[in-house]
mmCIF file of N, CA and C in Angstrom:
data_model
loop_
_atom_site.group_PDB
_atom_site.id
_atom_site.type_symbol
_atom_site.label_atom_id
_atom_site.label_comp_id
_atom_site.label_asym_id
_atom_site.label_seq_id
_atom_site.Cartn_x
_atom_site.Cartn_y
_atom_site.Cartn_z
ATOM 1 N N MET A 1 -91.033 -43.533 8.970
ATOM 2 C CA MET A 1 -91.063 -42.067 9.243
ATOM 3 C C MET A 1 -92.035 -41.353 7.953
ATOM 4 N N SER A 2 -93.290 -41.186 7.860
ATOM 5 C CA SER A 2 -93.858 -40.340 6.067
ATOM 6 C C SER A 2 -93.131 -39.808 5.684
ATOM 7 N N ALA A 3 -93.769 -39.261 4.603
ATOM 8 C CA ALA A 3 -93.323 -38.262 3.684
ATOM 9 C C ALA A 3 -94.611 -37.532 3.327
ATOM 10 N N LEU A 4 -94.102 -36.361 4.513
ATOM 11 C CA LEU A 4 -94.964 -35.112 4.334
ATOM 12 C C LEU A 4 -94.838 -34.217 3.320
ATOM 13 N N PRO A 5 -95.664 -33.396 2.457
ATOM 14 C CA PRO A 5 -95.559 -32.517 1.362
ATOM 15 C C PRO A 5 -94.769 -31.453 1.989
ATOM 16 N N HIS A 6 -93.959 -30.647 1.040
ATOM 17 C CA HIS A 6 -93.469 -29.604 1.780
ATOM 18 C C HIS A 6 -94.214 -27.820 1.201
ATOM 19 N N CYS A 7 -93.983 -27.375 1.500
ATOM 20 C CA CYS A 7 -94.990 -26.321 2.217
ATOM 21 C C CYS A 7 -95.177 -25.680 0.484
ATOM 22 N N PRO A 8 -96.292 -25.506 0.599
ATOM 23 C CA PRO A 8 -96.631 -24.544 -1.474
ATOM 24 C C PRO A 8 -96.644 -23.483 -0.841
ATOM 25 N N LYS A 9 -96.227 -22.652 0.344
ATOM 26 C CA LYS A 9 -95.726 -21.409 0.188
ATOM 27 C C LYS A 9 -94.281 -20.678 0.428
ATOM 28 N N CYS A 10 -93.841 -21.721 1.473
ATOM 29 C CA CYS A 10 -92.322 -21.032 1.323
ATOM 30 C C CYS A 10 -91.330 -22.311 1.302
ATOM 31 N N LYS A 11 -91.749 -23.276 0.813
ATOM 32 C CA LYS A 11 -91.397 -24.419 0.404
ATOM 33 C C LYS A 11 -90.750 -25.124 1.054
ATOM 34 N N SER A 12 -90.887 -25.045 2.382
ATOM 35 C CA SER A 12 -90.001 -25.850 3.922
ATOM 36 C C SER A 12 -90.484 -27.178 4.087
ATOM 37 N N GLU A 13 -89.736 -27.886 4.262
ATOM 38 C CA GLU A 13 -89.531 -29.542 4.278
ATOM 39 C C GLU A 13 -89.756 -30.163 6.140
ATOM 40 N N TYR A 14 -90.288 -29.154 6.488
ATOM 41 C CA TYR A 14 -90.945 -29.208 8.089
ATOM 42 C C TYR A 14 -92.360 -29.103 8.198
ATOM 43 N N THR A 15 -93.143 -29.699 7.310
ATOM 44 C CA THR A 15 -94.710 -29.430 7.751
ATOM 45 C C THR A 15 -94.600 -30.898 8.698
ATOM 46 N N TYR A 16 -96.099 -30.306 8.913
ATOM 47 C CA TYR A 16 -96.605 -31.420 10.143
ATOM 48 C C TYR A 16 -98.251 -31.368 10.055
ATOM 49 N N GLU A 17 -98.861 -32.991 10.228
ATOM 50 C CA GLU A 17 -100.020 -32.884 10.179
ATOM 51 C C GLU A 17 -100.694 -32.131 11.390
ATOM 52 N N ASP A 18 -102.046 -31.846 11.289
ATOM 53 C CA ASP A 18 -102.867 -31.489 12.582
ATOM 54 C C ASP A 18 -104.339 -31.627 12.280
ATOM 55 N N GLY A 19 -105.013 -32.768 12.146
ATOM 56 C CA GLY A 19 -106.224 -33.514 12.205
ATOM 57 C C GLY A 19 -106.032 -33.348 10.379
ATOM 58 N N THR A 20 -107.196 -32.575 9.776
ATOM 59 C CA THR A 20 -107.553 -32.607 8.472
ATOM 60 C C THR A 20 -106.268 -31.975 7.644
ATOM 61 N N LEU A 21 -105.625 -30.871 8.445
ATOM 62 C CA LEU A 21 -104.120 -29.874 7.792
ATOM 63 C C LEU A 21 -103.220 -30.275 7.528
ATOM 64 N N TYR A 22 -102.358 -29.712 6.929
ATOM 65 C CA TYR A 22 -100.772 -29.896 6.735
ATOM 66 C C TYR A 22 -100.869 -28.195 7.277
ATOM 67 N N ILE A 23 -99.427 -28.108 8.492
ATOM 68 C CA ILE A 23 -98.851 -26.883 8.697
ATOM 69 C C ILE A 23 -97.424 -26.726 8.859
ATOM 70 N N CYS A 24 -96.952 -25.597 7.866
ATOM 71 C CA CYS A 24 -95.698 -25.015 8.284
ATOM 72 C C CYS A 24 -95.635 -24.490 8.948
ATOM 73 N N PRO A 25 -94.396 -24.507 10.051
ATOM 74 C CA PRO A 25 -94.119 -23.992 11.833
ATOM 75 C C PRO A 25 -93.195 -22.427 10.996
ATOM 76 N N GLU A 26 -92.804 -22.937 10.071
ATOM 77 C CA GLU A 26 -91.916 -21.464 9.287
ATOM 78 C C GLU A 26 -92.531 -20.342 9.018
ATOM 79 N N CYS A 27 -93.824 -20.553 8.561
ATOM 80 C CA CYS A 27 -94.172 -19.619 8.097
ATOM 81 C C CYS A 27 -95.699 -19.695 8.243
ATOM 82 N N ALA A 28 -96.216 -20.762 9.177
ATOM 83 C CA ALA A 28 -97.907 -20.317 9.729
ATOM 84 C C ALA A 28 -98.898 -20.898 8.654
ATOM 85 N N HIS A 29 -98.129 -21.356 7.416
ATOM 86 C CA HIS A 29 -99.362 -21.540 6.230
ATOM 87 C C HIS A 29 -100.250 -23.202 6.623
ATOM 88 N N GLU A 30 -101.187 -23.197 6.567
ATOM 89 C CA GLU A 30 -102.019 -24.027 6.362
ATOM 90 C C GLU A 30 -102.896 -24.147 5.257
ATOM 91 N N TRP A 31 -102.593 -25.822 4.866
ATOM 92 C CA TRP A 31 -103.520 -25.906 3.623
ATOM 93 C C TRP A 31 -104.034 -28.021 4.208
ATOM 94 N N SER A 32 -105.545 -28.077 3.207
ATOM 95 C CA SER A 32 -105.577 -29.356 3.650
ATOM 96 C C SER A 32 -105.066 -30.713 2.904
ATOM 97 N N LYS A 33 -105.420 -31.624 3.523
ATOM 98 C CA LYS A 33 -104.766 -32.660 3.001
ATOM 99 C C LYS A 33 -105.011 -33.286 1.330
ATOM 100 N N ASP A 34 -106.216 -32.858 1.429
ATOM 101 C CA ASP A 34 -106.892 -33.326 0.245
ATOM 102 C C ASP A 34 -106.791 -32.728 -1.255
ATOM 103 N N GLY A 35 -106.370 -31.060 -0.866
ATOM 104 C CA GLY A 35 -106.520 -30.123 -1.429
ATOM 105 C C GLY A 35 -107.152 -29.301 -2.056
ATOM 106 N N SER A 36 -108.237 -29.878 -1.199
ATOM 107 C CA SER A 36 -109.877 -29.311 -2.392
ATOM 108 C C SER A 36 -109.749 -27.473 -2.033
ATOM 109 N N ASP A 37 -109.643 -27.292 -0.811
ATOM 110 C CA ASP A 37 -109.714 -25.708 -0.496
ATOM 111 C C ASP A 37 -108.305 -24.924 -0.813
ATOM 112 N N GLU A 38 -108.104 -24.195 -2.238
ATOM 113 C CA GLU A 38 -106.728 -23.930 -2.698
ATOM 114 C C GLU A 38 -107.125 -22.724 -1.808
ATOM 115 N N THR A 39 -106.488 -21.724 -1.008
ATOM 116 C CA THR A 39 -105.817 -20.309 -0.809
ATOM 117 C C THR A 39 -105.267 -19.421 -1.635
ATOM 118 N N SER A 40 -106.004 -18.519 -1.743
ATOM 119 C CA SER A 40 -105.845 -17.647 -3.256
ATOM 120 C C SER A 40 -104.443 -16.413 -2.086
ATOM 121 N N ASP A 41 -103.579 -15.551 -2.964
ATOM 122 C CA ASP A 41 -102.366 -15.374 -2.425
ATOM 123 C C ASP A 41 -103.107 -13.385 -2.172
ATOM 124 N N GLU A 42 -104.014 -12.960 -2.241
ATOM 125 C CA GLU A 42 -104.435 -12.186 -2.217
ATOM 126 C C GLU A 42 -104.959 -11.851 -0.281
ATOM 127 N N ILE A 43 -103.919 -10.862 -0.076
ATOM 128 C CA ILE A 43 -103.919 -10.031 0.865
ATOM 129 C C ILE A 43 -105.263 -9.267 1.729
ATOM 130 N N ILE A 44 -105.677 -9.358 2.788
ATOM 131 C CA ILE A 44 -107.093 -8.524 3.257
ATOM 132 C C ILE A 44 -106.402 -8.267 3.836
ATOM 133 N N VAL A 45 -106.475 -6.543 4.083
ATOM 134 C CA VAL A 45 -105.898 -5.554 4.925
ATOM 135 C C VAL A 45 -107.073 -4.605 5.160
ATOM 136 N N LYS A 46 -107.502 -4.378 6.384
ATOM 137 C CA LYS A 46 -108.708 -3.326 6.985
ATOM 138 C C LYS A 46 -107.783 -1.755 7.387
ATOM 139 N N ASP A 47 -108.472 -1.016 7.283
ATOM 140 C CA ASP A 47 -107.854 0.106 8.462
ATOM 141 C C ASP A 47 -108.600 0.033 10.016
ATOM 142 N N ALA A 48 -108.434 1.653 10.337
ATOM 143 C CA ALA A 48 -108.918 1.209 11.733
ATOM 144 C C ALA A 48 -110.283 0.739 12.057
ATOM 145 N N ASN A 49 -111.125 1.531 10.655
ATOM 146 C CA ASN A 49 -112.208 1.538 10.940
ATOM 147 C C ASN A 49 -112.864 0.031 10.289
ATOM 148 N N GLY A 50 -112.580 -0.668 10.101
ATOM 149 C CA GLY A 50 -112.380 -1.925 9.447
ATOM 150 C C GLY A 50 -112.672 -2.013 7.775
ATOM 151 N N ASN A 51 -112.482 -0.414 6.974
ATOM 152 C CA ASN A 51 -112.990 -0.760 6.112
ATOM 153 C C ASN A 51 -111.938 -1.461 5.275
ATOM 154 N N PRO A 52 -111.983 -2.018 3.903
ATOM 155 C CA PRO A 52 -110.652 -3.104 3.750
ATOM 156 C C PRO A 52 -110.287 -1.773 2.507
ATOM 157 N N LEU A 53 -109.162 -2.052 2.833
ATOM 158 C CA LEU A 53 -107.351 -1.331 1.729
ATOM 159 C C LEU A 53 -107.154 -2.099 0.487
ATOM 160 N N GLN A 54 -106.703 -1.339 -0.621
ATOM 161 C CA GLN A 54 -106.474 -1.998 -1.391
ATOM 162 C C GLN A 54 -105.322 -0.867 -1.785
ATOM 163 N N ASP A 55 -104.596 -1.388 -2.653
ATOM 164 C CA ASP A 55 -103.487 -1.177 -3.380
ATOM 165 C C ASP A 55 -103.674 0.407 -4.170
ATOM 166 N N GLY A 56 -102.964 1.186 -4.161
ATOM 167 C CA GLY A 56 -103.294 2.562 -4.427
ATOM 168 C C GLY A 56 -104.237 3.313 -4.143
ATOM 169 N N ASP A 57 -104.937 2.979 -3.077
ATOM 170 C CA ASP A 57 -106.106 3.433 -2.121
ATOM 171 C C ASP A 57 -105.062 5.105 -1.381
ATOM 172 N N THR A 58 -105.775 6.253 -1.102
ATOM 173 C CA THR A 58 -105.156 7.109 -0.091
ATOM 174 C C THR A 58 -105.436 6.983 1.612
ATOM 175 N N VAL A 59 -105.171 6.985 2.105
ATOM 176 C CA VAL A 59 -105.091 6.948 3.390
ATOM 177 C C VAL A 59 -104.615 7.392 4.384
ATOM 178 N N THR A 60 -105.015 8.389 5.582
ATOM 179 C CA THR A 60 -105.031 9.350 6.439
ATOM 180 C C THR A 60 -104.241 8.959 7.883
ATOM 181 N N VAL A 61 -103.244 9.273 8.370
ATOM 182 C CA VAL A 61 -102.869 8.851 9.949
ATOM 183 C C VAL A 61 -103.219 9.224 10.499
ATOM 184 N N ILE A 62 -103.833 8.201 11.211
ATOM 185 C CA ILE A 62 -104.834 8.472 12.538
ATOM 186 C C ILE A 62 -104.212 9.098 14.001
ATOM 187 N N LYS A 63 -103.028 8.399 14.438
ATOM 188 C CA LYS A 63 -102.236 8.565 15.287
ATOM 189 C C LYS A 63 -100.843 9.610 15.009
ATOM 190 N N ASP A 64 -100.210 10.087 15.857
ATOM 191 C CA ASP A 64 -98.606 10.659 16.021
ATOM 192 C C ASP A 64 -97.556 9.156 16.331
ATOM 193 N N LEU A 65 -96.960 8.929 14.798
ATOM 194 C CA LEU A 65 -95.925 8.306 14.786
ATOM 195 C C LEU A 65 -94.838 7.854 15.032
ATOM 196 N N LYS A 66 -94.324 7.955 15.909
ATOM 197 C CA LYS A 66 -92.365 7.934 16.234
ATOM 198 C C LYS A 66 -91.973 6.917 15.181
ATOM 199 N N ILE A 67 -90.859 7.478 14.744
ATOM 200 C CA ILE A 67 -90.033 6.672 13.552
ATOM 201 C C ILE A 67 -88.934 6.458 14.174
ATOM 202 N N LYS A 68 -88.572 4.915 14.312
ATOM 203 C CA LYS A 68 -87.893 4.451 14.591
ATOM 204 C C LYS A 68 -86.158 5.198 14.573
ATOM 205 N N GLY A 69 -85.332 4.868 15.180
ATOM 206 C CA GLY A 69 -83.766 5.562 14.728
ATOM 207 C C GLY A 69 -84.265 6.923 15.043
ATOM 208 N N SER A 70 -85.398 7.577 14.915
ATOM 209 C CA SER A 70 -85.016 9.523 14.539
ATOM 210 C C SER A 70 -85.992 10.129 15.618
ATOM 211 N N SER A 71 -85.562 11.428 15.450
ATOM 212 C CA SER A 71 -86.736 12.438 16.502
ATOM 213 C C SER A 71 -87.589 12.429 15.644
ATOM 214 N N ASN A 72 -87.846 11.980 14.227
ATOM 215 C CA ASN A 72 -89.077 12.948 13.389
ATOM 216 C C ASN A 72 -90.363 11.835 14.071
ATOM 217 N N VAL A 73 -91.939 12.553 14.137
ATOM 218 C CA VAL A 73 -93.115 11.997 13.894
ATOM 219 C C VAL A 73 -93.883 12.164 12.557
ATOM 220 N N VAL A 74 -94.391 11.047 12.448
ATOM 221 C CA VAL A 74 -95.402 11.083 11.726
ATOM 222 C C VAL A 74 -96.424 11.995 12.199
ATOM 223 N N LYS A 75 -97.228 13.010 11.784
ATOM 224 C CA LYS A 75 -98.327 13.617 12.782
ATOM 225 C C LYS A 75 -99.876 12.993 11.937
ATOM 226 N N VAL A 76 -100.435 13.334 13.070
ATOM 227 C CA VAL A 76 -101.998 13.052 12.622
ATOM 228 C C VAL A 76 -102.574 13.527 11.726
ATOM 229 N N GLY A 77 -103.274 13.196 10.780
ATOM 230 C CA GLY A 77 -103.665 13.596 9.561
ATOM 231 C C GLY A 77 -102.777 13.664 8.568
ATOM 232 N N THR A 78 -101.994 12.696 8.496
ATOM 233 C CA THR A 78 -100.944 13.263 7.326
ATOM 234 C C THR A 78 -101.427 11.995 6.426
ATOM 235 N N LYS A 79 -101.146 12.767 4.922
ATOM 236 C CA LYS A 79 -102.145 12.069 3.867
ATOM 237 C C LYS A 79 -100.810 11.394 3.402
ATOM 238 N N VAL A 80 -101.321 10.019 3.052
ATOM 239 C CA VAL A 80 -100.961 9.259 2.785
ATOM 240 C C VAL A 80 -101.318 8.317 0.975
ATOM 241 N N LYS A 81 -100.363 8.923 -0.359
ATOM 242 C CA LYS A 81 -101.370 8.075 -0.721
ATOM 243 C C LYS A 81 -100.636 7.138 -1.913
ATOM 244 N N ASN A 82 -101.489 6.419 -2.558
ATOM 245 C CA ASN A 82 -100.680 5.095 -3.528
ATOM 246 C C ASN A 82 -100.241 4.093 -2.430
ATOM 247 N N ILE A 83 -100.625 4.115 -1.506
ATOM 248 C CA ILE A 83 -100.225 2.492 -0.721
ATOM 249 C C ILE A 83 -100.180 1.454 -1.623
ATOM 250 N N ARG A 84 -99.562 0.234 -1.089
ATOM 251 C CA ARG A 84 -98.851 -1.028 -1.581
ATOM 252 C C ARG A 84 -99.450 -1.561 -0.418
ATOM 253 N N LEU A 85 -99.784 -3.010 -0.746
ATOM 254 C CA LEU A 85 -100.015 -3.364 0.752
ATOM 255 C C LEU A 85 -99.222 -4.613 0.345
ATOM 256 N N VAL A 86 -98.757 -5.378 1.787
ATOM 257 C CA VAL A 86 -97.827 -6.329 1.825
ATOM 258 C C VAL A 86 -97.808 -7.337 2.895
ATOM 259 N N ASP A 87 -97.313 -8.460 2.524
ATOM 260 C CA ASP A 87 -97.748 -9.369 3.666
ATOM 261 C C ASP A 87 -96.685 -8.809 4.743
ATOM 262 N N GLY A 88 -97.082 -9.286 6.388
ATOM 263 C CA GLY A 88 -96.090 -9.039 7.876
ATOM 264 C C GLY A 88 -96.677 -7.667 8.449
ATOM 265 N N ASP A 89 -96.479 -7.490 9.361
ATOM 266 C CA ASP A 89 -96.977 -6.901 10.682
ATOM 267 C C ASP A 89 -96.680 -5.575 10.411
ATOM 268 N N HIS A 90 -96.234 -5.156 9.096
ATOM 269 C CA HIS A 90 -96.064 -3.542 9.384
ATOM 270 C C HIS A 90 -96.785 -3.579 7.582
ATOM 271 N N ASP A 91 -97.917 -3.890 7.207
ATOM 272 C CA ASP A 91 -98.706 -4.520 6.151
ATOM 273 C C ASP A 91 -99.201 -3.179 4.840
ATOM 274 N N ILE A 92 -98.468 -1.958 5.168
ATOM 275 C CA ILE A 92 -98.293 -0.954 4.321
ATOM 276 C C ILE A 92 -97.214 -0.478 3.688
ATOM 277 N N ASP A 93 -97.104 -0.484 2.654
ATOM 278 C CA ASP A 93 -95.571 0.174 2.268
ATOM 279 C C ASP A 93 -96.183 1.307 1.354
ATOM 280 N N CYS A 94 -95.581 2.776 1.504
ATOM 281 C CA CYS A 94 -96.267 3.572 0.958
ATOM 282 C C CYS A 94 -94.718 4.930 1.440
ATOM 283 N N LYS A 95 -94.644 5.958 0.610
ATOM 284 C CA LYS A 95 -94.158 7.215 0.320
ATOM 285 C C LYS A 95 -94.481 8.409 1.303
ATOM 286 N N ILE A 96 -94.244 8.977 1.876
ATOM 287 C CA ILE A 96 -94.491 10.030 2.908
ATOM 288 C C ILE A 96 -93.434 10.937 2.668
ATOM 289 N N ASP A 97 -94.262 12.345 2.037
ATOM 290 C CA ASP A 97 -93.446 13.686 1.586
ATOM 291 C C ASP A 97 -92.728 14.306 2.840
ATOM 292 N N GLY A 98 -91.703 13.986 2.630
ATOM 293 C CA GLY A 98 -90.802 14.593 4.014
ATOM 294 C C GLY A 98 -89.683 13.776 4.974
ATOM 295 N N PHE A 99 -90.571 12.361 4.620
ATOM 296 C CA PHE A 99 -89.914 11.044 5.388
ATOM 297 C C PHE A 99 -89.520 10.195 4.300
ATOM 298 N N GLY A 100 -89.931 9.732 3.453
ATOM 299 C CA GLY A 100 -89.673 9.040 2.197
ATOM 300 C C GLY A 100 -90.289 7.707 2.046
ATOM 301 N N GLN A 101 -89.642 6.493 1.999
ATOM 302 C CA GLN A 101 -90.462 5.261 2.182
ATOM 303 C C GLN A 101 -90.474 4.728 3.249
ATOM 304 N N MET A 102 -91.640 4.013 3.599
ATOM 305 C CA MET A 102 -92.030 3.537 5.079
ATOM 306 C C MET A 102 -92.696 2.581 5.067
ATOM 307 N N SER A 103 -93.155 2.070 6.342
ATOM 308 C CA SER A 103 -93.706 0.917 6.174
ATOM 309 C C SER A 103 -94.573 1.015 7.218
ATOM 310 N N LEU A 104 -96.051 1.156 7.205
ATOM 311 C CA LEU A 104 -97.325 1.105 8.301
ATOM 312 C C LEU A 104 -98.006 0.426 8.563
ATOM 313 N N LYS A 105 -98.103 0.288 9.821
ATOM 314 C CA LYS A 105 -99.752 -0.777 10.447
ATOM 315 C C LYS A 105 -100.820 0.088 9.957
ATOM 316 N N SER A 106 -101.744 -1.136 9.300
ATOM 317 C CA SER A 106 -102.895 -0.656 9.226
ATOM 318 C C SER A 106 -103.742 -0.103 10.301
ATOM 319 N N GLN A 107 -103.136 -0.758 11.194
ATOM 320 C CA GLN A 107 -104.331 0.150 12.353
ATOM 321 C C GLN A 107 -104.445 1.414 12.862
ATOM 322 N N PHE A 108 -103.394 2.057 12.161
ATOM 323 C CA PHE A 108 -103.551 3.670 12.463
ATOM 324 C C PHE A 108 -103.349 4.335 11.505
ATOM 325 N N VAL A 109 -104.072 4.004 10.640
ATOM 326 C CA VAL A 109 -104.758 4.807 9.266
ATOM 327 C C VAL A 109 -105.966 4.354 9.123
ATOM 328 N N LYS A 110 -106.500 5.410 8.609
ATOM 329 C CA LYS A 110 -107.848 5.319 7.840
ATOM 330 C C LYS A 110 -107.991 5.719 6.760
ATOM 331 N N LYS A 111 -109.254 5.356 6.022
ATOM 332 C CA LYS A 111 -109.326 5.172 4.356
ATOM 333 C C LYS A 111 -109.732 6.491 4.037
ATOM 334 N N VAL A 112 -109.412 7.278 3.073
ATOM 335 C CA VAL A 112 -109.972 8.813 2.674
ATOM 336 C C VAL A 112 -111.017 8.387 2.116
#
């Protein structure tokens, strides 16, 4: 059995080879065998219109969003200031007035 390198992102030992790449099945990180293409940790997130978002941007909600476990709804047109981009399915962390800390999907917001 050959000794494959551990995943540089999550340190998993369960990596495997696929052509010229190593792949981590736990976090889906891919990197080349020769290490020539270093990936950056910068997250690229785009809003519903395809505009790139950055930390600290102000966005507007474009669809009524039901809040899980509550009967409240974040209404269309709600302005969200000072967003923070994170990795994952809900890629925006923010604080919405009247609701508190929330995670949003970038596909339901547009940049102001």
